[in-house]
Short mmCIF file of C-alpha atoms in Angstrom, two decimals:
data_model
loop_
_atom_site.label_atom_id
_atom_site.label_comp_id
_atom_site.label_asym_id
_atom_site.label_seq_id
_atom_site.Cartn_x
_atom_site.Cartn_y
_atom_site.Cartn_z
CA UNK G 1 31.40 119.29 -70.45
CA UNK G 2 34.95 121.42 -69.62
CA UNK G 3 33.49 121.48 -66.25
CA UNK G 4 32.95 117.45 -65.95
CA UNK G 5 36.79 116.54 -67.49
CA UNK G 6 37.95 118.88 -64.92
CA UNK G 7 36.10 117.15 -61.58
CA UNK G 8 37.34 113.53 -63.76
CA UNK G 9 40.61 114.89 -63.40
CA UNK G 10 40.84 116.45 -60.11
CA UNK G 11 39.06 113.26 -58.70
CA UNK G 12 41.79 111.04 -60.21
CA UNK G 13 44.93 112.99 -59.27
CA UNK G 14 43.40 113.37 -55.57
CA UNK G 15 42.80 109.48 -55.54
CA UNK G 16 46.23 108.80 -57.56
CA UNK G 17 48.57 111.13 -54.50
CA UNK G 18 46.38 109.71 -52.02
CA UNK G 19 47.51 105.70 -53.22
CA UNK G 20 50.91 107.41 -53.59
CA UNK G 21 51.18 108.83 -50.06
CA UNK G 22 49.48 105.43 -48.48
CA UNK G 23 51.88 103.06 -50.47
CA UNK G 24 54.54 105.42 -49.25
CA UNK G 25 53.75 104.56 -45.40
CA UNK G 26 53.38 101.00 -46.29
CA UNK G 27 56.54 101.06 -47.54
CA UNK G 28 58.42 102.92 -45.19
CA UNK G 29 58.65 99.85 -42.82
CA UNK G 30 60.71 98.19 -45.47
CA UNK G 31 63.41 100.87 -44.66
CA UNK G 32 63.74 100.50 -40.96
CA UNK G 33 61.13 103.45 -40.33
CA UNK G 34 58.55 102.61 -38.08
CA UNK G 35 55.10 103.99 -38.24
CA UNK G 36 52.05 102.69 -36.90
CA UNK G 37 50.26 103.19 -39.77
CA UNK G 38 52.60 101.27 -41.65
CA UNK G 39 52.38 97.99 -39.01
CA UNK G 40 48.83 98.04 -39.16
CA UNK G 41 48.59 97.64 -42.95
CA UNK G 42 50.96 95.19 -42.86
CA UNK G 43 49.04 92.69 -43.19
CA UNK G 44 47.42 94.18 -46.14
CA UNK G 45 50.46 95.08 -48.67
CA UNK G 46 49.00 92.49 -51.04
CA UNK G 47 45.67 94.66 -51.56
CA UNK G 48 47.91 97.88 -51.18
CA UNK G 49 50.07 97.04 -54.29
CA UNK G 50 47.22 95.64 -56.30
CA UNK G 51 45.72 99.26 -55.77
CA UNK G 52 48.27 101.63 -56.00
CA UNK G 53 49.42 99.70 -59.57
CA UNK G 54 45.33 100.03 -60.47
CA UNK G 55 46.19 104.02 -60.01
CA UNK G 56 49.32 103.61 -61.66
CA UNK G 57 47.55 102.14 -64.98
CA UNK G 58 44.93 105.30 -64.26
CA UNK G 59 47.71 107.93 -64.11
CA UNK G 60 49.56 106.56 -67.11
CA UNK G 61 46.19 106.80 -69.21
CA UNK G 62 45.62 109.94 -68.28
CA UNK G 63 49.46 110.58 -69.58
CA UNK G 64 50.74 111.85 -66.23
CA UNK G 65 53.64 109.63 -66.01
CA UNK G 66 55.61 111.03 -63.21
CA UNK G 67 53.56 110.02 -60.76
CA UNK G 68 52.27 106.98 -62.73
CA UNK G 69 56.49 106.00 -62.54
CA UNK G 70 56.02 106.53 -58.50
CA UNK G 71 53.19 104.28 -58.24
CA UNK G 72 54.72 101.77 -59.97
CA UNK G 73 58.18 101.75 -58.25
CA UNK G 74 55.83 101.17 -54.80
CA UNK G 75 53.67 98.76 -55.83
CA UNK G 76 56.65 96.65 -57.17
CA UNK G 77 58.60 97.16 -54.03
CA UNK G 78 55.57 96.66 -52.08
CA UNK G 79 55.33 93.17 -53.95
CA UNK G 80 58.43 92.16 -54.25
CA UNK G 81 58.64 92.50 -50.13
CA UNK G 82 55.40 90.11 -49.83
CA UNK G 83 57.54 87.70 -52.37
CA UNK G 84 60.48 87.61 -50.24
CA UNK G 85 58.70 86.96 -47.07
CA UNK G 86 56.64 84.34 -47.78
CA UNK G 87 59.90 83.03 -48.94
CA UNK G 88 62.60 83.90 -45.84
CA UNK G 89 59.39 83.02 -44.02
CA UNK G 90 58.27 79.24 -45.22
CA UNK G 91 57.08 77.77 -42.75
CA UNK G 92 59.10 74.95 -40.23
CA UNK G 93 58.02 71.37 -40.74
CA UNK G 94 55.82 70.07 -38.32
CA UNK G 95 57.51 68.00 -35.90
CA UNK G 96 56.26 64.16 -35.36
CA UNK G 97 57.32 62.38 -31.81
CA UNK G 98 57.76 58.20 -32.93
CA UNK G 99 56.73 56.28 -29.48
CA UNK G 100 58.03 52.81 -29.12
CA UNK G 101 54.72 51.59 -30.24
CA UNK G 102 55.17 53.35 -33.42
CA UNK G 103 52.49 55.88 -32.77
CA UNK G 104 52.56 58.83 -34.01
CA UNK G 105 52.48 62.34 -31.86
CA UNK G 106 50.49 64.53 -34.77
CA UNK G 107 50.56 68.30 -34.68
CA UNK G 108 49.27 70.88 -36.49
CA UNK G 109 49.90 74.14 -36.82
CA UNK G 110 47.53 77.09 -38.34
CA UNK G 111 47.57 80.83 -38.81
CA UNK G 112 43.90 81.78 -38.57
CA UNK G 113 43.45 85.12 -39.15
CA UNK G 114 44.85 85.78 -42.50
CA UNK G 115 44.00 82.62 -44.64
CA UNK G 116 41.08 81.16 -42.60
CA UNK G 117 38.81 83.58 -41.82
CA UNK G 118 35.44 81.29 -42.50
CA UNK G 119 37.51 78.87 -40.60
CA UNK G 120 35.75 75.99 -42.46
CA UNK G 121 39.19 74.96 -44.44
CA UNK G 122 40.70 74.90 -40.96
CA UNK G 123 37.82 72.76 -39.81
CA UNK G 124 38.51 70.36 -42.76
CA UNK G 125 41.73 69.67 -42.09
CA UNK G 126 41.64 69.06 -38.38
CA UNK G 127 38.59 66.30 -38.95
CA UNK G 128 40.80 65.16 -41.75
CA UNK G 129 44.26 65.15 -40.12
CA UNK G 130 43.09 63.84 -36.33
CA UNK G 131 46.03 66.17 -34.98
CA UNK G 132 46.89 65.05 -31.27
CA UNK G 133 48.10 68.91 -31.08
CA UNK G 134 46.66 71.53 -32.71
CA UNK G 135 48.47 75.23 -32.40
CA UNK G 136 46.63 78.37 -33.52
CA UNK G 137 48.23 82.03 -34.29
CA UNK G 138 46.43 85.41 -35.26
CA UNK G 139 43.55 84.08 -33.29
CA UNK G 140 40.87 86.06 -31.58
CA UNK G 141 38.16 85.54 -28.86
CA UNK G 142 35.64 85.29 -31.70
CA UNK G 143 37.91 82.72 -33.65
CA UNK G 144 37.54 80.60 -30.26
CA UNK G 145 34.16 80.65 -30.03
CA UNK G 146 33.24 79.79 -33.61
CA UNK G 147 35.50 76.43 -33.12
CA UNK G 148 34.63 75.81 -29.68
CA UNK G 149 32.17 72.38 -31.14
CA UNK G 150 34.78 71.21 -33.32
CA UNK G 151 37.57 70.66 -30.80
CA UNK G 152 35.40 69.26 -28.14
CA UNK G 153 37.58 66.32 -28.63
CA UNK G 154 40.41 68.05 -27.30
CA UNK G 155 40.24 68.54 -23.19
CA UNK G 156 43.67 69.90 -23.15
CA UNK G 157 43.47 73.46 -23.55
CA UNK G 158 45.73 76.76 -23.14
CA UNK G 159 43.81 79.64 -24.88
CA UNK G 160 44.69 83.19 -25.11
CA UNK G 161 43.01 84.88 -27.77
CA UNK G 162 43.21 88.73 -27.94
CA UNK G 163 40.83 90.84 -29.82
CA UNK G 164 43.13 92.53 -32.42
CA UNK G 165 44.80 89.09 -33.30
CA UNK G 166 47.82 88.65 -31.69
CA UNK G 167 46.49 86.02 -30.09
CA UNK G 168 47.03 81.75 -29.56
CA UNK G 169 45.97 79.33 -28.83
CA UNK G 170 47.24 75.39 -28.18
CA UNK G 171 44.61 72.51 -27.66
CA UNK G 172 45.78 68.89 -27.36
CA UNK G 173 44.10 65.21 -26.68
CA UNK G 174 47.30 64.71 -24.87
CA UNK G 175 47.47 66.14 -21.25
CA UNK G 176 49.68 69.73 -21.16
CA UNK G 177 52.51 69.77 -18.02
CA UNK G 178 52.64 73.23 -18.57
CA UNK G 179 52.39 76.19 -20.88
CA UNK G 180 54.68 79.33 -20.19
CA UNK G 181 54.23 81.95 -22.75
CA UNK G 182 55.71 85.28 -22.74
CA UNK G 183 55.92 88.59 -24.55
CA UNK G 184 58.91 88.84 -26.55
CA UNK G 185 58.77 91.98 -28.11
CA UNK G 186 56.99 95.47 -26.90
CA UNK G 187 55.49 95.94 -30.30
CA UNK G 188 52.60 98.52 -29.84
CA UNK G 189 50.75 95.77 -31.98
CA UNK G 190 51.09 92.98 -29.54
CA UNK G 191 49.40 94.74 -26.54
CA UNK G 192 50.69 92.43 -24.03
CA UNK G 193 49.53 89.37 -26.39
CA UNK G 194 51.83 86.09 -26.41
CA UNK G 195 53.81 86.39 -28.95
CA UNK G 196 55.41 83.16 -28.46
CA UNK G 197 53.31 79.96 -25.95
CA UNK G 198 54.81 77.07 -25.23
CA UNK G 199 53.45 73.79 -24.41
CA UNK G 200 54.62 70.28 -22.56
CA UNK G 201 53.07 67.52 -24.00
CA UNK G 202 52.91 64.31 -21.66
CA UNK G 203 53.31 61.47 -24.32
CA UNK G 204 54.70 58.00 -23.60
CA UNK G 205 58.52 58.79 -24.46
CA UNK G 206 58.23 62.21 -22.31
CA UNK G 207 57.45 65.29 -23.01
CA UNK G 208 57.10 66.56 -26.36
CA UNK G 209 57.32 70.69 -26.61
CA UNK G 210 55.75 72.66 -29.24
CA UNK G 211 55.54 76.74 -29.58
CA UNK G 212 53.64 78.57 -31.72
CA UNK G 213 54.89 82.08 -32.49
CA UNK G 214 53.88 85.55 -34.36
CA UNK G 215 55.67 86.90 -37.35
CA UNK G 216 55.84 90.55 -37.00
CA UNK G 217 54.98 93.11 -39.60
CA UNK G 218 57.15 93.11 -42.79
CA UNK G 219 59.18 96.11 -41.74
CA UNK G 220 62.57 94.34 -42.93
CA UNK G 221 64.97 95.79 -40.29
CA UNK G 222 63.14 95.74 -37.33
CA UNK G 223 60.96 92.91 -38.26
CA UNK G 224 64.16 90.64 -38.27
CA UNK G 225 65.51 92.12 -34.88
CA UNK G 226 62.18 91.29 -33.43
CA UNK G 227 62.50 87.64 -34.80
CA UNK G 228 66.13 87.35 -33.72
CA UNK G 229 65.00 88.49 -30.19
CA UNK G 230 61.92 86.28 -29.84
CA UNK G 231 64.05 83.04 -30.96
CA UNK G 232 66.68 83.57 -28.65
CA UNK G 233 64.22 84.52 -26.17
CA UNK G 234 62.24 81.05 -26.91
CA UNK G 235 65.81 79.15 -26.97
CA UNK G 236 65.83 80.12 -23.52
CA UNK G 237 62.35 78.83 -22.63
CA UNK G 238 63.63 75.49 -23.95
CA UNK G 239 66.62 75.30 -22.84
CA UNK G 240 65.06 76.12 -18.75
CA UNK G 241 62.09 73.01 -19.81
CA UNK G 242 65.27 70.71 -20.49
CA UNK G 243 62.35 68.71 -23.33
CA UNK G 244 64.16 66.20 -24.93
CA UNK G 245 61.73 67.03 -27.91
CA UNK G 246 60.63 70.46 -29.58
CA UNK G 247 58.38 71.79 -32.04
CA UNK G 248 57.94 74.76 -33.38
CA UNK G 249 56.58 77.25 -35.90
CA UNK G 250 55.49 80.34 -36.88
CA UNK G 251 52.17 81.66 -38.70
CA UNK G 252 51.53 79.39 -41.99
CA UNK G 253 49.52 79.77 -44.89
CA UNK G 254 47.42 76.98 -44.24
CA UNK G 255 46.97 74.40 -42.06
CA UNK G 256 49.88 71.91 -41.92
CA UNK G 257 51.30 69.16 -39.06
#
């Protein structure tokens, strides 16, 4: 029995440092230090913090409160960081085009990776919406394939999916002048992925430009210099393009145009 409570225990405290060294990492992002560790759970803290406070409740039960106070401190900073992107993060409205004929130039944009990974809701919503434009982030090769039927009624196409998810994707009913992208950052993540595609719609006013581009992991300093440096970056793009329209936004939630 003495035996037992002591492999309970040493199980427990081994899990309990091991959620307090991986919240750790997760967290040192946050504080401008870069690991890759840390980017690759990024998209993750949610299910970090949830677990690391499940190990905080376990270590305060079993009345070691030190590290019990630890796991707590990083599972609320770990949370309060996923609060405060989503909210420096909401997404941009999705730009509509009025023609002289008061038609409307729809357009959608969709992160698919992280809240549509059946893809039917994203499904839904395009037969629902009828987007003209339909822009896709965090979207991979397999992503393309499983959606290939359901935008057979869009010709226009620029697709450049990557495996790990950094890729995009823009389809269109309206015919595309052209579609730079480029890599705005040298993120070990992004692997040469676009990080930012644009697109020139041909629609009766002229063309209309949209962009779709990647949010980076939530490390807060260098997550923000990457942003700064893609937008200016895109400005650029833009600016060269001389649209008289633009578009843009970055990864969403959900489906919205």
């Amino acid at each position: 029995m003495e035996r037992s409570k002591k492999r309970h225990f040493s199980f427990l405290l081994v899990c309990e440092s091991a959620a307090l060294v991986g919240g750790v990492i997760c967290v040192l992002p946050m504080f401008g230090v870069d690991t890759w560790v840390g980017e690759l759970a990024a998209s993750w803290r949610p299910h970090i913090a949830a677990g690391v406070l499940v190990f905080a409740v376990a270590a305060l039960v079993e009345r070691r409160r030190l590290i019990a106070g630890l796991l707590v401190a990083v599972a609320v900073t770990l949370g309060a960081d996923v609060i405060w992107s989503g909210l420096v993060s909401a997404q941009a409205e999705a730009g509509t085009q009025e023609t002289a004929a008061g038609e409307v130039t729809r357009v959608m944009f969709s992160n698919v990776l992280i809240h549509n990974r059946s893809l039917a809701d994203l499904i839904v919503w395009i037969d629902e919406k009828q987007p003209d434009v339909v822009v896709l982030t965090e979207i991979t090769p397999t992503h393309v394939l499983e959606i290939t039927e359901a935008m057979a009624d869009y010709p226009y196409q620029v697709l450049e999916p990557r495996p790990h998810a950094f890729g995009m994707v823009i389809y269109s009913r309206l015919p595309i002048a052209g579609h730079p992208f480029a890599t705005l950052t040298r993120d070990s993540l992004s692997d040469g992925g676009p990080v930012t595609l644009v697109a020139d719609i041909e629609t009766p006013l002229g063309l209309l430009q949209v962009a779709g581009m990647h949010r980076f992991p939530p490390a807060a300093k260098r997550s923000w210099e990457l942003r700064a440096e893609q937008l200016d970056a895109a400005v650029d793009i833009w600016a060269r393009s001389m649209a008289p329209w633009s578009s843009s936004a970055t990864s969403t939630s959900k489906p919205h145009g």
